[in-house]
Short mmCIF file of C-alpha atoms and ligand atoms in Angstrom, two decimals:
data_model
loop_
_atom_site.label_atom_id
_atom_site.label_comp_id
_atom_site.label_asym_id
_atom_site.label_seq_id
_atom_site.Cartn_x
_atom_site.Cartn_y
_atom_site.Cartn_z
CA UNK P 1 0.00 0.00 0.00
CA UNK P 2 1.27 3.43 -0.60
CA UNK P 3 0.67 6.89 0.70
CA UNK P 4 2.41 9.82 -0.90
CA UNK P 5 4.52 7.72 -3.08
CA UNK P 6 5.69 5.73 -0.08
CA UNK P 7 5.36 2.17 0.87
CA UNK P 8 3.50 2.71 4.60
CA UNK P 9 6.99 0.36 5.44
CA UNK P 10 8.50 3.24 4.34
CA UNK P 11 7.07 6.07 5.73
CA UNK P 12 7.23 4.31 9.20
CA UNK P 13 11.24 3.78 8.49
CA UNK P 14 10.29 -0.15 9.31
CA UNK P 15 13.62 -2.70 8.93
CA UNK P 16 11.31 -5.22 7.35
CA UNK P 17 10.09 -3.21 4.04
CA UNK P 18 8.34 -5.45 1.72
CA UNK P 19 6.73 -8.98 1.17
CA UNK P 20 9.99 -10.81 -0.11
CA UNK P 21 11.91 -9.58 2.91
CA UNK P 22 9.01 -11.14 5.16
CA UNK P 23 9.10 -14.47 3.57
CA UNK P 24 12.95 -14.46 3.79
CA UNK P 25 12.96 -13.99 7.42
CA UNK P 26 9.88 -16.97 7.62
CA UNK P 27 11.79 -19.16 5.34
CA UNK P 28 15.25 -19.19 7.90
CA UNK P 29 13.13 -19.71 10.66
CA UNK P 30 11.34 -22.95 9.34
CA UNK P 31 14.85 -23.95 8.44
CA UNK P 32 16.24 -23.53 11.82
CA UNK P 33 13.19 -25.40 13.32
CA UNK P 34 13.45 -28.05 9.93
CA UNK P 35 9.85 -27.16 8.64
CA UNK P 36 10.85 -25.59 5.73
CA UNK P 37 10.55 -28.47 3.26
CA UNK P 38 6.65 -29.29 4.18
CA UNK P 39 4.86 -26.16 4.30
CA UNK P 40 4.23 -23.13 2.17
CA UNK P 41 4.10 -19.49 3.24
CA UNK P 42 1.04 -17.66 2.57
CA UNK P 43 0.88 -13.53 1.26
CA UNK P 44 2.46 -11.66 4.67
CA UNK P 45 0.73 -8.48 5.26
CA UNK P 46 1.98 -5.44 7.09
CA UNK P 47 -0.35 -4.20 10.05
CA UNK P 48 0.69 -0.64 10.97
CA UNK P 49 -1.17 -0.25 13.66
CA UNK P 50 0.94 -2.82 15.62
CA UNK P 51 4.44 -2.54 13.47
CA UNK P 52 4.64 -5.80 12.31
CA UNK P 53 3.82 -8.52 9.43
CA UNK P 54 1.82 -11.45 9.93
CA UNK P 55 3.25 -14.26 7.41
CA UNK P 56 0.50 -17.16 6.83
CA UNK P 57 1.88 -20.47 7.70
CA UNK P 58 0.31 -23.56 5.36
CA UNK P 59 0.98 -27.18 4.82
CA UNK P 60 1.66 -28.33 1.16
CA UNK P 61 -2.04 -28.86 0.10
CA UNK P 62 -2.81 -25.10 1.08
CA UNK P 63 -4.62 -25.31 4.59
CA UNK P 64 -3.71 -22.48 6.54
CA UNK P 65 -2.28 -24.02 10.17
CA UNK P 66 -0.32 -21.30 11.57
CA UNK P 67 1.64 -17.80 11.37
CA UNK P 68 4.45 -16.06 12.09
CA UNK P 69 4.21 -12.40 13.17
CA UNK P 70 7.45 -10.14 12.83
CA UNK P 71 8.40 -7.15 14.41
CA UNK P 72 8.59 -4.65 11.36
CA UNK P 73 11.02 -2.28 13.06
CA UNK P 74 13.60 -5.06 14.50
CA UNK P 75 12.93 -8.01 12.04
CA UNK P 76 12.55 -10.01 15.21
CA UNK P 77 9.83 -12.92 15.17
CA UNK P 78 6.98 -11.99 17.87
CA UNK P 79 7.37 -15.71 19.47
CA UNK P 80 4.05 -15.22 21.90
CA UNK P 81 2.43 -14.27 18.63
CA UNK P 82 3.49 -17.24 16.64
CA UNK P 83 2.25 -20.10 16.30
CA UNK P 84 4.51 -22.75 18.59
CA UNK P 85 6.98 -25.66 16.00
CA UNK P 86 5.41 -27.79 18.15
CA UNK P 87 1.77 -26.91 17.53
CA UNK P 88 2.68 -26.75 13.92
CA UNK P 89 4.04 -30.11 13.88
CA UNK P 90 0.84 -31.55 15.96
CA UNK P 91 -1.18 -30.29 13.10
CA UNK P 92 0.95 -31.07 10.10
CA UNK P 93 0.68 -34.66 11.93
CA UNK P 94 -3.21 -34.51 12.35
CA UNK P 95 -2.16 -35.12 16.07
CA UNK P 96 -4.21 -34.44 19.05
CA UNK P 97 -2.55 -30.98 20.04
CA UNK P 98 -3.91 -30.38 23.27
CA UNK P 99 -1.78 -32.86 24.80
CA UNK P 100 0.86 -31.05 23.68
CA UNK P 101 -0.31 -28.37 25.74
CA UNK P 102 -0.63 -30.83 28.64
CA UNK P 103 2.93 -31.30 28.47
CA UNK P 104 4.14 -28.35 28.44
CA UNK P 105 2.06 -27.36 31.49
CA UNK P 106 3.00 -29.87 33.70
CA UNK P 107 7.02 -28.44 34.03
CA UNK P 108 6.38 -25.02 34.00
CA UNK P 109 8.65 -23.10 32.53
CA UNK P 110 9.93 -19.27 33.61
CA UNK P 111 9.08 -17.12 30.13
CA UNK P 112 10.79 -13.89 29.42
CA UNK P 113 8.18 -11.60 28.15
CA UNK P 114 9.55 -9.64 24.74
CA UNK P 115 7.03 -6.68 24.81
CA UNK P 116 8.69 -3.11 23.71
CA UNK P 117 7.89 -0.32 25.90
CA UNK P 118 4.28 0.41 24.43
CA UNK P 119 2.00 4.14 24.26
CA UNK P 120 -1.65 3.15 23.53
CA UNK P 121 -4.67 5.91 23.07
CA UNK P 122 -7.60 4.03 23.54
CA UNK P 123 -10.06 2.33 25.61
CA UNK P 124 -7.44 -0.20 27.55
CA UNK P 125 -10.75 -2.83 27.44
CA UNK P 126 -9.61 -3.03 23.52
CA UNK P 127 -6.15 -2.44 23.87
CA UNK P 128 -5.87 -5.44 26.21
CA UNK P 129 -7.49 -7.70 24.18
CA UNK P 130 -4.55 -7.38 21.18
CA UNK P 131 -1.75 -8.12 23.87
CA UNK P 132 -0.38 -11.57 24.07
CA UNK P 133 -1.19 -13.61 27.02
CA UNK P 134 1.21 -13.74 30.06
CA UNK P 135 3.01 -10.92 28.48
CA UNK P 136 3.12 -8.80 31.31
CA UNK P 137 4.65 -9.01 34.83
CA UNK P 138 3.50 -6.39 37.10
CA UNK P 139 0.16 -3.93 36.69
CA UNK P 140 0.20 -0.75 39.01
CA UNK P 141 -2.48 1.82 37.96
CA UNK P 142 -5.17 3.88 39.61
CA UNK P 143 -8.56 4.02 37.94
CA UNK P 144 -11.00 6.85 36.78
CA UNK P 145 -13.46 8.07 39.56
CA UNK P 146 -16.60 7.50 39.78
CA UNK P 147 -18.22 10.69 40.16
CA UNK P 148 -22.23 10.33 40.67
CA UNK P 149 -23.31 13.83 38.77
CA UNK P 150 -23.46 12.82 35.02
CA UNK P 151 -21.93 16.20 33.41
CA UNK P 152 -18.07 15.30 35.46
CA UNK P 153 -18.33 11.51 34.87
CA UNK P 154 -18.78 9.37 31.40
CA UNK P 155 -20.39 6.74 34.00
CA UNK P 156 -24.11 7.32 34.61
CA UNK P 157 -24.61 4.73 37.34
CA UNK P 158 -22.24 3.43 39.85
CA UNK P 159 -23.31 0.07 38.73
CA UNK P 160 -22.02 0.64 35.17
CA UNK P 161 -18.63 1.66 36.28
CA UNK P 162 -18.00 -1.64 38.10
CA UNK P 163 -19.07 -3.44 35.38
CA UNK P 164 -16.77 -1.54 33.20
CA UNK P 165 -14.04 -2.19 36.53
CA UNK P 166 -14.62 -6.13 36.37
CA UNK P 167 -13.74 -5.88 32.21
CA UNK P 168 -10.68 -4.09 32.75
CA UNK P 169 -9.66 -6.48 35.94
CA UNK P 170 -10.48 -9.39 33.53
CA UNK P 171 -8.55 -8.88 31.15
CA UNK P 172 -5.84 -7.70 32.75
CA UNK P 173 -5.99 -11.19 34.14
CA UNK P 174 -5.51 -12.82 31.01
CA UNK P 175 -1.87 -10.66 30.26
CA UNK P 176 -0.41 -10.88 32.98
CA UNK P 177 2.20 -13.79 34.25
CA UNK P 178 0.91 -16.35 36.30
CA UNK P 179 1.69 -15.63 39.74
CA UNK P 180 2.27 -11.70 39.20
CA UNK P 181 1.11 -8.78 41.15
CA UNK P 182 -1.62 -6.26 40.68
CA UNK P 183 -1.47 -3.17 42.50
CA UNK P 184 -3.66 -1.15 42.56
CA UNK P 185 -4.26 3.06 44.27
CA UNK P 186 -7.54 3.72 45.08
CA UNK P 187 -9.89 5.28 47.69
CA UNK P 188 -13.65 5.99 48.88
CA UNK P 189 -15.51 8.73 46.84
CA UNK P 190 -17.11 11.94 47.64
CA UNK P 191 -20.59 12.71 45.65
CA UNK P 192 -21.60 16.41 46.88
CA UNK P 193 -24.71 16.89 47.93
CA UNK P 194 -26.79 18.19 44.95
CA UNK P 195 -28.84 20.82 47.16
CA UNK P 196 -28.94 21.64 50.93
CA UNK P 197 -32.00 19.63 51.71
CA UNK P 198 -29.81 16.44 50.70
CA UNK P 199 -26.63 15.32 52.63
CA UNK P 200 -23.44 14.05 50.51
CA UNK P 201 -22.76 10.50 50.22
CA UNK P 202 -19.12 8.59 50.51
CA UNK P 203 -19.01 5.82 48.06
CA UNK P 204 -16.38 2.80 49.28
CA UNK P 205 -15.26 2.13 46.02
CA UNK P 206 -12.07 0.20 47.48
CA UNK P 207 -13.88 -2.66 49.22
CA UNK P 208 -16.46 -3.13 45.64
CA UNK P 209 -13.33 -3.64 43.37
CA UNK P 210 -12.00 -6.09 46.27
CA UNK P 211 -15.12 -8.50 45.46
CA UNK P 212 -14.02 -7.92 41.78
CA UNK P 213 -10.50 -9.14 41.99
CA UNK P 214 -11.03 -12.06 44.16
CA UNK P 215 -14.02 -12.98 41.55
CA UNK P 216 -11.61 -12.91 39.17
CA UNK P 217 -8.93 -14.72 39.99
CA UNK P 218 -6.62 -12.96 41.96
CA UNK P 219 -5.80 -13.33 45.53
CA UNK P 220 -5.66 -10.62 48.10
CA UNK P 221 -2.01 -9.52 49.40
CA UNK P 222 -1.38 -6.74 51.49
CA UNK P 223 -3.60 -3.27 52.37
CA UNK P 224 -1.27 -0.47 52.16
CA UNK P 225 -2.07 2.86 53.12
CA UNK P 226 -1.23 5.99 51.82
CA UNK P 227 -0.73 8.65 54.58
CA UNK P 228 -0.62 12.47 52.90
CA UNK P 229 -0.15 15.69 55.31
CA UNK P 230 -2.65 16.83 57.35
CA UNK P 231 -3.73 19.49 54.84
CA UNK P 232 -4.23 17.08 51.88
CA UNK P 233 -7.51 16.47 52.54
CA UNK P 234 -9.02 19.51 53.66
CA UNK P 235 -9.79 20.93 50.31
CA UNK P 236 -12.68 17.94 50.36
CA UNK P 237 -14.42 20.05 52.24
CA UNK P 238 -15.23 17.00 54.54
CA UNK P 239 -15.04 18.39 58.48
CA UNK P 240 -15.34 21.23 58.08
CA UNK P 241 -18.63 21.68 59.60
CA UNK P 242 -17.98 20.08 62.49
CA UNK P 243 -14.27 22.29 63.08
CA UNK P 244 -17.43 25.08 63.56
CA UNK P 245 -19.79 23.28 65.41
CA UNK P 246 -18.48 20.65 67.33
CA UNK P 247 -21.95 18.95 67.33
CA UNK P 248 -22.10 14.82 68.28
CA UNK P 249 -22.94 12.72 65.02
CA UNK P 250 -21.45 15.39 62.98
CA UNK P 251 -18.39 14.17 63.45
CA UNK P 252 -16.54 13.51 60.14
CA UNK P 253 -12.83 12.67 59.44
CA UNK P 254 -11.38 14.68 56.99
CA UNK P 255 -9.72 12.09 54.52
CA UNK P 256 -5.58 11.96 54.16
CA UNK P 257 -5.15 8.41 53.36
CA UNK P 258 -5.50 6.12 49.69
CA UNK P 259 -5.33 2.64 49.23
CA UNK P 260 -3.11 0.73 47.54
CA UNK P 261 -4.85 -2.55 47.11
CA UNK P 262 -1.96 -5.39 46.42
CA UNK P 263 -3.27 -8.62 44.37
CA UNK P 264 -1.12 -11.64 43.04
CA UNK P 265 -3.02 -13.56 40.00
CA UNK P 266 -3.56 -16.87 41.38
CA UNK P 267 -1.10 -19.62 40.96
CA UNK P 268 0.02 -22.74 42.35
CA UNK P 269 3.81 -21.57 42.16
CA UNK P 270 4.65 -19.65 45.17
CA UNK P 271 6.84 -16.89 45.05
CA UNK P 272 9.97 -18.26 45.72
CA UNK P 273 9.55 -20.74 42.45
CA UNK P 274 9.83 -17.03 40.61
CA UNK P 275 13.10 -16.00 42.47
CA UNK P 276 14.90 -19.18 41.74
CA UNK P 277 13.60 -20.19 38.56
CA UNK P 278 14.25 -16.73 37.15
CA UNK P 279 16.91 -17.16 34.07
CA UNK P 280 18.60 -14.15 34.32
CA UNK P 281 20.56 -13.85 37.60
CA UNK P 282 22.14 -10.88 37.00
CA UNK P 283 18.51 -9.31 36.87
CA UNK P 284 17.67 -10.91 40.13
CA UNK P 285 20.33 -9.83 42.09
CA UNK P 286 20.42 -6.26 41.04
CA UNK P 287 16.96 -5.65 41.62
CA UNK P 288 17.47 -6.29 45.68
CA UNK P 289 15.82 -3.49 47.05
CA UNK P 290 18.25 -1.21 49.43
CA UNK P 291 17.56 -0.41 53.11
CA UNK P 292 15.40 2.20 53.80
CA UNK P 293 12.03 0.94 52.15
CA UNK P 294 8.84 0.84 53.85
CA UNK P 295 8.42 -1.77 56.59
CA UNK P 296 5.07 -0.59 57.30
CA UNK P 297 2.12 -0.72 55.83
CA UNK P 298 1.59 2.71 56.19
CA UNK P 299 3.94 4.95 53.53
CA UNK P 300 3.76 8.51 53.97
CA UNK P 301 4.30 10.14 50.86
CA UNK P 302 3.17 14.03 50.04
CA UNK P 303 0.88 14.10 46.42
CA UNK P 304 2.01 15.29 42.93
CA UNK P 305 2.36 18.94 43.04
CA UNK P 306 3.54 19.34 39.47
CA UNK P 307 1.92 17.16 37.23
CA UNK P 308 -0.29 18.38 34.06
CA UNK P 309 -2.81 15.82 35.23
CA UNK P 310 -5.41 16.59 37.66
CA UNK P 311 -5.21 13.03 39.33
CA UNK P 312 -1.55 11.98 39.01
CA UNK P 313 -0.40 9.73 42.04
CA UNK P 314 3.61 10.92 42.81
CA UNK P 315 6.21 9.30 41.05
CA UNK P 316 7.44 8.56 44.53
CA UNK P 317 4.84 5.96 44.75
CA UNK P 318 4.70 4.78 41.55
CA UNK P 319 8.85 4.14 42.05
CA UNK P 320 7.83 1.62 45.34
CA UNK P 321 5.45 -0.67 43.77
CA UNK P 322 7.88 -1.29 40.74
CA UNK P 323 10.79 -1.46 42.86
CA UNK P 324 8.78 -3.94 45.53
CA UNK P 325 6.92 -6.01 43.24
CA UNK P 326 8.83 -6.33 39.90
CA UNK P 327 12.69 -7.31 38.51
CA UNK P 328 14.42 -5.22 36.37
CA UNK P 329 13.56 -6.05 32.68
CA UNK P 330 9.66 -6.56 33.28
CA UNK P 331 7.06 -5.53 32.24
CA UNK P 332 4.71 -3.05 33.50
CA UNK P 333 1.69 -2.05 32.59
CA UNK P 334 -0.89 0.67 33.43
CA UNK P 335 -4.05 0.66 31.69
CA UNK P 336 -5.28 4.30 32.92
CA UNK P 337 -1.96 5.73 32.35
CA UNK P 338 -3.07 9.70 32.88
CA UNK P 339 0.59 11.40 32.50
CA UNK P 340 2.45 8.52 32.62
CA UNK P 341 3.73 7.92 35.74
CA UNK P 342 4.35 4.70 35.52
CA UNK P 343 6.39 4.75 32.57
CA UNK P 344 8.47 7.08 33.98
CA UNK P 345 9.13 5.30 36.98
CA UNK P 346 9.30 2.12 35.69
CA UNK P 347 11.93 3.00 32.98
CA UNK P 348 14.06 4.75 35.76
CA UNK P 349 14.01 1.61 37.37
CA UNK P 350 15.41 -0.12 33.84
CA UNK P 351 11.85 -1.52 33.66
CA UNK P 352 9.68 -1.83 30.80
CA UNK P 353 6.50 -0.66 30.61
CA UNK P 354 3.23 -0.63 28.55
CA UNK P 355 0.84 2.64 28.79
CA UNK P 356 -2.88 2.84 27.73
CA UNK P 357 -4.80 6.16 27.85
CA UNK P 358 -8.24 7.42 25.93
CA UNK P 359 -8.24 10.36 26.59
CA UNK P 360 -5.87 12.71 23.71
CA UNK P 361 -4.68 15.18 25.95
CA UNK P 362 -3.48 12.94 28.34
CA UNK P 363 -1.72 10.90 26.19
CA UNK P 364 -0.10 13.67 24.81
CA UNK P 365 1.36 14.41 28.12
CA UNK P 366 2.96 11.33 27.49
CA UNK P 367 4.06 12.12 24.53
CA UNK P 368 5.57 15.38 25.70
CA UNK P 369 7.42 13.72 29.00
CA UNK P 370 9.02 10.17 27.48
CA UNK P 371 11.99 12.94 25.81
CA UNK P 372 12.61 13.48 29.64
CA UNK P 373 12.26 9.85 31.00
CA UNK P 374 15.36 7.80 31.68
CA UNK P 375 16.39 4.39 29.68
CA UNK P 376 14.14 5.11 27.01
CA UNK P 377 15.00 4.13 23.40
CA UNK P 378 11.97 6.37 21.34
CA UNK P 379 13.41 4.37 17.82
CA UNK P 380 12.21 1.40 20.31
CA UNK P 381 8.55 2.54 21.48
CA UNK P 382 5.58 1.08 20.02
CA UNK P 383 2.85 3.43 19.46
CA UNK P 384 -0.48 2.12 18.77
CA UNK P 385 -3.53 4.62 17.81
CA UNK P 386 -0.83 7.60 17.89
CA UNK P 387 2.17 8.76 15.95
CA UNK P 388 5.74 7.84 17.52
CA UNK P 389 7.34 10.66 19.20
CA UNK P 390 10.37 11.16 16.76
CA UNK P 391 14.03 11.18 18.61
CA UNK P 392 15.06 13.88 16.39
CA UNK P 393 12.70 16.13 18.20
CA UNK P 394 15.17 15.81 20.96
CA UNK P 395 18.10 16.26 19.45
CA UNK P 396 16.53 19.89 17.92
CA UNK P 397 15.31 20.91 21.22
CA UNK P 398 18.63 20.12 22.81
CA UNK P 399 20.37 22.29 20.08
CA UNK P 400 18.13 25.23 20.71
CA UNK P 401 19.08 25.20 24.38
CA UNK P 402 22.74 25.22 23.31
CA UNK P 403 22.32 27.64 20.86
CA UNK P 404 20.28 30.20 23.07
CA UNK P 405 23.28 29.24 25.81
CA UNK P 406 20.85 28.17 28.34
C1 SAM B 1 -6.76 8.46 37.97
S1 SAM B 1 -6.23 8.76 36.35
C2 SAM B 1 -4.60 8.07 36.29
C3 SAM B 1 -3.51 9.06 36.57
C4 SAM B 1 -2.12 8.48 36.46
N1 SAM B 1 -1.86 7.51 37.51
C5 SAM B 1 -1.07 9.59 36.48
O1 SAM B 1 -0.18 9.54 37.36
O2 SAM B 1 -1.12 10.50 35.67
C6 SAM B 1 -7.15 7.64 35.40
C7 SAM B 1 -6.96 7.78 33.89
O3 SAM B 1 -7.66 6.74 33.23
C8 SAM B 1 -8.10 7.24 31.96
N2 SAM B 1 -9.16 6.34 31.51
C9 SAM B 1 -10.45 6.28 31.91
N3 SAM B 1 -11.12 5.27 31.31
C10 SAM B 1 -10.22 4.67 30.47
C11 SAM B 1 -10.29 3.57 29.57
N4 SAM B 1 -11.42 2.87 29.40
N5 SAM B 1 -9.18 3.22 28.88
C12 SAM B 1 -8.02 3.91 29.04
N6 SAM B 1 -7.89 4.96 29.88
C13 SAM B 1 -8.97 5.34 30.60
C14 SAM B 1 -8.53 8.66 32.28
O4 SAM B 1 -8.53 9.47 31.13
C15 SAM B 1 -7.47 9.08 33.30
O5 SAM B 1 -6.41 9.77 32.70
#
């Protein structure tokens, strides 16, 4: 396909450019796993959305049985996206090939995941239903509100939201590693009272989602608290009244504290299996976490002051989830992303991370910040719905500092 007299390989300066390169790179693989002689490749096509080329795998008499996906910027095969030799030999073999599966699941094996760091604009409900399963190894978000008066909140009953909660917890499910951690920063709501003759009403949002994770699969871990200053919370509004009046029953606490709700994805393996079984050592041992972290359950950490976002959490916290609950290399993923937090933290922390975001101006805070986050490779970044943030914007913006001396 072209656009302005470009192949779209082209324009998106992909490594892989055209359907003879594709094959090439299909035909050395079935080679190396001694296919190549019993099966024909069908027409690749390119699929820009997600940078790569999907090759149709078929045996001699045509039947379509498999493909292999490669990553159009590296030339890399996607191997969570391709079909397995094995699987391919099952069915060349008209074998059964869910014992094959069987097998495999009875010695379980640790699996690196090969995700790029990833920038998403859409709904992450979609988003998480393209990712590969088991791809990713920690999530640590914090989700929309839930704000009762229709004109602040796209959710018109609080009903509706959970539901659209339990999809998001579901699928998240299905991407991330057995055994993994989902973390999640959350807290009770505040819906104003709509006119003085009504009183307001405090939504528990945190203890609703807990029903949701443990019906979906995930066990419950740890309760940790997040403990702002004393003045955090006053801009509620909540106790004010009673400061005044000092009347019994109107007692209310004015609200400094957030969850963070800590889940692992059930497994039989307990955690040490991951900590031994992990194949790169180096990894392990570099991602010991230093003295001075949180014994508690109880972190005290002062909000974002500075973000463009009205409800970023500080990077300070974002920095103790990855640090506690991930190894260097991972993968994490947030799919309500905001600013980007996350990212940033994790790739500080040399992890990886996947962001999802629908709303445009958010994700083009994202855009804006990832030139200032650490570890970060932009030739590298996968952008899906959105166009890549070029490095050579960078490099221009670094020369007009020089230039202006400052
Ligand atoms: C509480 S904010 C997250 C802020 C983020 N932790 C930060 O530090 O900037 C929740 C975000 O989820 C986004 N969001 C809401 N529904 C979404 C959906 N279905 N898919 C993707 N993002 C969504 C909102 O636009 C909002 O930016």
């Amino acid at each position: 396909m072209k656009r302005n007299g470009l192949l779209v390989s082209e324009e998106r300066n992909y490594l892989v450019l055209n359907v003879q390169q594709a094959k090439s790179i299909v035909k050395d693989w079935l080679a190396e796993i001694q296919l190549a002689n019993v099966m024909k490749l069908g027409l690749p096509e390119i699929d820009d959305r997600y940078h790569i080329w999907r090759v149709p795998l078929c045996a001699k008499n045509g039947d379509k049985i498999g493909e292999v996906v490669i990553d159009a910027y590296s030339t890399e095969i996607i191997a969570s996206k391709t079909t397995k030799p094995e699987i391919l030999t099952a069915r060349l073999l008209k074998q059964d090939e869910t014992k094959i599966v069987q097998i495999k699941q009875g010695k379980k094996e640790y699996s690196l995941s090969n995700l790029r760091n990833t920038v998403g604009l859409g709904d992450s409900a979609q988003l998480l239903e393209d990712m590969p399963a088991e791809s990713v190894d920690l999530i640590f978000t914090s989700p929309p509100y839930f704000n009762a008066r229709p004109e602040y909140s796209e959710y018109e009953a609080y009903d509706e939201y959970l539901f659209k909660m339990r999809q998001i917890i579901r699928r998240c499910h299905r991407v991330l590693a057995d055994g993994r951690f989902f973390v999640i920063n959350i807290a009770p709501v505040l819906i104003r009272r709509a006119s003085r003759n009504e009183s307001s009403r405090r939504i528990a949002v945190p203890f609703d989602i807990h029903q949701l994770f443990i019906e979906e699969g995930y066990d419950f871990i740890d309760d940790i608290i997040w403990l702002k200053p004393e003045g955090a919370g006053w801009a509620t509004g909540r106790g004010r009244r009673f400061a005044a009046d000092r009347n019994p029953l109107q007692y209310k606490a004015v609200p400094v504290t957030e969850y963070i709700l800590v889940y692992r994805k059930h497994s039989d393996l307990l955690i040490d299996w991951f900590i031994r079984n992990h194949p790169d050592r180096e990894a392990v041992d570099d991602s010991k976490i230093a003295d001075g972290y949180e014994r508690t359950n109880v972190w005290k950490i002062n909000p974002s002051t500075n973000s463009k976002h009205p409800a970023a959490f500080p990077k300070e916290l974002a920095e103790k989830v990855v640090q506690y609950y991930s190894f260097k290399g991972d993968i994490v993923l947030d799919p309500f992303a905001g600013s980007g937090t996350v990212g940033n933290a994790a790739s500080g922390l040399e992890r990886r991370f996947v962001l999802f975001e629908n709303n445009p101006e958010y994700l083009e805070i994202i855009r804006e910040e990832i030139l200032a986050w650490k570890n970060v490779n932009l030739k590298n970044v996968m952008w899906i719905n959105c166009d890549p943030v070029k490095p050579i914007h960078k490099q221009i913006e670094l020369f007009e500092v020089e230039k202006n001396g400052h």
